Amino acid sequence: WVVDNSCSMDDEQGYLADDFGTFYTIVDAAGVDYRIATVTTDDEAFVGATPVIGPATPNGAATFATNCTVGTGGSGTERGLMFGYDALVQAYNNTPPNQGFWRQDAGLRVVYVSDEEDQSGSWSTYLSYYRGLKADPDQVVLSAICGTNGYSAQSCSGPGGNADPGNGYVDVANATGGVLGSICDPDWSTVLTNLAWITVSLADTF
């Protein structure tokens, strides 16, 4: 998970923490050997006292709720695609603090949570980087909770907050068959349910 830690994200981090149990219950019950980690849009290091959450992690949902509450003191130049990729490169190389996460035969699911557009650069270039991490590019599915109408990048305003169009994040999600959810929705249970099912699905069953 790549969570925006800029100054406008306090409420949105709270919604993610509150509703994450919906996602976690499905993934945990599926019996898959999952790994969950969180980074921010301005730092590639996994966050939290327990940075990698797996089936054996006690109170995994509560641990994630703590890890995703990354604060609002981060950079206003949100580079989710870049720092998400950089985090995975460190994990691939088993470099602390991102060690104990990467498995070459596992599917890769990345979820970006931001109320701004991505400012990493060319989204298509980063998409090729992500796909290059796996021998089978279909193992890579990128999703986003951002400024979107569920199909395209679009600004929004609602009880969940305000957001600029999620350019970049929406593009990579559409290109990989990922899930899109509006960050302005105060109830994230539906999008987190969809994210959970796509997380435990095999690439050839989408």
Short mmCIF file of C-alpha atoms in Angstrom, two decimals:
data_model
loop_
_atom_site.label_atom_id
_atom_site.label_comp_id
_atom_site.label_asym_id
_atom_site.label_seq_id
_atom_site.Cartn_x
_atom_site.Cartn_y
_atom_site.Cartn_z
CA TRP A 1 0.00 0.00 0.00
CA VAL A 2 1.25 3.47 -0.93
CA VAL A 3 -0.41 6.10 1.27
CA ASP A 4 -0.21 9.85 0.65
CA ASN A 5 1.24 11.57 3.72
CA SER A 6 0.76 15.18 2.60
CA CYS A 7 -1.06 17.79 4.67
CA SER A 8 -4.56 17.14 3.26
CA MET A 9 -4.72 13.42 4.05
CA ASP A 10 -5.70 13.21 7.73
CA ASP A 11 -9.36 12.23 7.23
CA GLU A 12 -8.60 9.85 4.38
CA GLN A 13 -6.02 7.92 6.40
CA GLY A 14 -8.65 7.60 9.10
CA TYR A 15 -11.18 6.13 6.67
CA LEU A 16 -8.63 3.61 5.45
CA ALA A 17 -7.74 2.57 8.99
CA ASP A 18 -11.39 2.33 10.07
CA ASP A 19 -12.58 0.28 7.08
CA PHE A 20 -9.51 -1.88 6.49
CA GLY A 21 -11.08 -4.73 8.46
CA THR A 22 -13.35 -5.33 5.45
CA PHE A 23 -10.29 -6.04 3.28
CA TYR A 24 -8.40 -7.97 5.93
CA THR A 25 -11.23 -10.34 6.83
CA ILE A 26 -11.54 -11.55 3.24
CA VAL A 27 -7.80 -11.88 2.61
CA ASP A 28 -7.16 -13.61 5.93
CA ALA A 29 -10.03 -16.07 5.46
CA ALA A 30 -8.86 -16.99 1.95
CA GLY A 31 -5.93 -18.92 3.36
CA VAL A 32 -3.35 -17.30 1.09
CA ASP A 33 0.19 -16.63 2.28
CA TYR A 34 -0.09 -12.87 1.96
CA ARG A 35 2.40 -10.12 2.77
CA ILE A 36 1.18 -6.54 3.39
CA ALA A 37 3.42 -3.50 3.74
CA THR A 38 2.93 0.26 3.62
CA VAL A 39 5.04 3.12 2.29
CA THR A 40 4.32 6.81 1.76
CA THR A 41 4.35 9.01 -1.34
CA ASP A 42 7.70 10.52 -0.34
CA ASP A 43 9.67 7.62 1.18
CA GLU A 44 10.35 4.06 0.03
CA ALA A 45 10.92 2.59 3.52
CA PHE A 46 8.25 0.26 4.91
CA VAL A 47 6.61 1.93 7.91
CA GLY A 48 5.59 0.57 11.29
CA ALA A 49 7.05 -1.40 14.19
CA THR A 50 5.78 -4.50 12.33
CA PRO A 51 6.43 -3.43 8.73
CA VAL A 52 5.44 -6.71 7.04
CA ILE A 53 2.06 -8.18 7.97
CA GLY A 54 1.38 -11.84 7.22
CA PRO A 55 -0.98 -14.62 8.34
CA ALA A 56 1.00 -15.13 11.56
CA THR A 57 0.92 -11.45 12.57
CA PRO A 58 -1.19 -11.00 15.72
CA ASN A 59 -4.00 -8.48 15.23
CA GLY A 60 -2.99 -7.86 11.62
CA ALA A 61 -5.87 -5.47 10.88
CA ALA A 62 -5.02 -3.32 13.88
CA THR A 63 -1.35 -3.37 12.90
CA PHE A 64 -2.22 -2.12 9.43
CA ALA A 65 -4.46 0.59 10.86
CA THR A 66 -1.42 1.85 12.75
CA ASN A 67 0.92 1.50 9.78
CA CYS A 68 -1.35 3.35 7.33
CA THR A 69 -1.77 6.31 9.68
CA VAL A 70 1.40 7.83 8.30
CA GLY A 71 0.74 11.44 9.31
CA THR A 72 0.44 14.59 7.24
CA GLY A 73 3.94 16.05 7.41
CA GLY A 74 5.09 14.63 4.10
CA SER A 75 6.00 16.30 0.85
CA GLY A 76 3.35 18.09 -1.18
CA THR A 77 4.93 16.59 -4.29
CA GLU A 78 3.34 13.15 -4.18
CA ARG A 79 5.31 10.50 -6.08
CA GLY A 80 3.40 7.33 -5.32
CA LEU A 81 4.44 5.43 -8.44
CA MET A 82 8.10 6.21 -7.85
CA PHE A 83 8.30 5.44 -4.14
CA GLY A 84 6.10 2.36 -4.50
CA TYR A 85 8.49 1.01 -7.10
CA ASP A 86 11.60 2.01 -5.14
CA ALA A 87 10.18 0.21 -2.10
CA LEU A 88 9.71 -2.96 -4.12
CA VAL A 89 13.26 -2.80 -5.48
CA GLN A 90 14.54 -2.68 -1.90
CA ALA A 91 12.25 -5.58 -1.00
CA TYR A 92 13.47 -7.53 -4.03
CA ASN A 93 17.04 -7.04 -2.83
CA ASN A 94 16.01 -7.83 0.78
CA THR A 95 17.36 -4.46 1.89
CA PRO A 96 16.35 -3.28 5.40
CA PRO A 97 13.82 -2.07 6.39
CA ASN A 98 12.05 -3.71 3.43
CA GLN A 99 13.36 -7.22 4.01
CA GLY A 100 11.20 -10.32 4.48
CA PHE A 101 8.59 -9.28 1.95
CA TRP A 102 9.51 -10.31 -1.59
CA ARG A 103 8.64 -13.71 -3.06
CA GLN A 104 9.30 -14.15 -6.75
CA ASP A 105 6.44 -16.58 -7.33
CA ALA A 106 3.78 -14.44 -5.59
CA GLY A 107 1.33 -12.09 -7.28
CA LEU A 108 2.01 -8.40 -6.81
CA ARG A 109 -0.81 -6.03 -5.86
CA VAL A 110 -0.16 -2.35 -5.19
CA VAL A 111 -2.82 0.10 -3.97
CA TYR A 112 -2.25 3.87 -4.11
CA VAL A 113 -4.24 6.11 -1.77
CA SER A 114 -3.96 9.81 -2.61
CA ASP A 115 -6.05 12.93 -3.12
CA GLU A 116 -3.62 14.31 -5.72
CA GLU A 117 -2.32 13.19 -9.09
CA ASP A 118 0.91 11.25 -9.24
CA GLN A 119 3.95 13.43 -9.86
CA SER A 120 6.57 10.73 -10.47
CA GLY A 121 6.83 11.32 -14.21
CA SER A 122 5.65 9.07 -17.03
CA TRP A 123 3.11 6.59 -15.68
CA SER A 124 3.71 4.25 -18.63
CA THR A 125 7.42 4.15 -17.82
CA TYR A 126 6.71 3.21 -14.22
CA LEU A 127 4.17 0.64 -15.35
CA SER A 128 6.92 -1.08 -17.35
CA TYR A 129 9.18 -0.94 -14.29
CA TYR A 130 6.56 -2.65 -12.11
CA ARG A 131 5.85 -5.29 -14.73
CA GLY A 132 9.56 -5.93 -15.08
CA LEU A 133 9.73 -7.10 -11.47
CA LYS A 134 7.84 -10.29 -12.37
CA ALA A 135 8.57 -12.92 -15.00
CA ASP A 136 4.85 -12.90 -15.79
CA PRO A 137 3.59 -9.29 -16.11
CA ASP A 138 0.02 -10.49 -15.49
CA GLN A 139 1.02 -11.05 -11.86
CA VAL A 140 1.14 -7.25 -11.42
CA VAL A 141 -2.15 -5.50 -10.64
CA LEU A 142 -2.16 -1.84 -9.61
CA SER A 143 -5.20 -0.19 -8.01
CA ALA A 144 -6.03 3.20 -6.55
CA ILE A 145 -8.30 5.06 -4.18
CA CYS A 146 -8.03 8.59 -5.54
CA GLY A 147 -9.82 11.27 -7.50
CA THR A 148 -11.86 9.12 -9.87
CA ASN A 149 -15.38 8.30 -10.97
CA GLY A 150 -14.45 4.63 -11.04
CA TYR A 151 -13.35 4.73 -14.68
CA SER A 152 -11.33 7.86 -15.35
CA ALA A 153 -9.44 10.51 -13.41
CA GLN A 154 -11.86 13.09 -12.07
CA SER A 155 -11.85 15.66 -9.29
CA CYS A 156 -14.33 15.06 -6.51
CA SER A 157 -15.73 16.58 -3.37
CA GLY A 158 -17.76 14.81 -0.74
CA PRO A 159 -18.00 13.70 2.88
CA GLY A 160 -14.74 11.83 2.43
CA GLY A 161 -12.87 14.99 1.42
CA ASN A 162 -11.76 16.74 -1.74
CA ALA A 163 -9.43 15.44 -4.43
CA ASP A 164 -7.81 16.45 -7.69
CA PRO A 165 -8.04 14.03 -10.62
CA GLY A 166 -5.94 10.95 -9.89
CA ASN A 167 -3.92 11.09 -13.10
CA GLY A 168 -1.22 8.45 -13.24
CA TYR A 169 -2.81 6.23 -10.62
CA VAL A 170 -5.98 5.81 -12.68
CA ASP A 171 -3.91 5.09 -15.79
CA VAL A 172 -1.89 2.26 -14.25
CA ALA A 173 -4.99 0.78 -12.63
CA ASN A 174 -6.85 0.70 -15.94
CA ALA A 175 -3.81 -0.74 -17.73
CA THR A 176 -3.51 -3.66 -15.29
CA GLY A 177 -7.18 -4.39 -14.62
CA GLY A 178 -7.01 -2.95 -11.13
CA VAL A 179 -9.72 -1.53 -8.87
CA LEU A 180 -10.59 2.18 -8.75
CA GLY A 181 -12.40 3.82 -5.84
CA SER A 182 -13.22 7.44 -5.07
CA ILE A 183 -11.30 8.88 -2.15
CA CYS A 184 -14.19 11.30 -1.59
CA ASP A 185 -16.54 8.47 -0.59
CA PRO A 186 -16.96 8.36 3.21
CA ASP A 187 -17.59 4.60 3.13
CA TRP A 188 -14.67 2.61 1.73
CA SER A 189 -16.06 -0.84 2.51
CA THR A 190 -17.12 -1.59 -1.08
CA VAL A 191 -13.81 -0.66 -2.71
CA LEU A 192 -11.87 -2.49 0.01
CA THR A 193 -14.00 -5.57 -0.57
CA ASN A 194 -13.20 -5.41 -4.30
CA LEU A 195 -9.52 -4.91 -3.54
CA ALA A 196 -9.54 -7.93 -1.24
CA TRP A 197 -11.02 -10.23 -3.88
CA ILE A 198 -8.60 -9.06 -6.57
CA THR A 199 -5.76 -9.60 -4.10
CA VAL A 200 -6.56 -13.27 -3.53
CA SER A 201 -7.46 -14.02 -7.16
CA LEU A 202 -5.14 -15.57 -9.70
CA ALA A 203 -4.18 -13.46 -12.69
CA ASP A 204 -5.86 -15.82 -15.14
CA THR A 205 -9.24 -15.67 -13.37
CA PHE A 206 -9.92 -11.92 -13.53
#
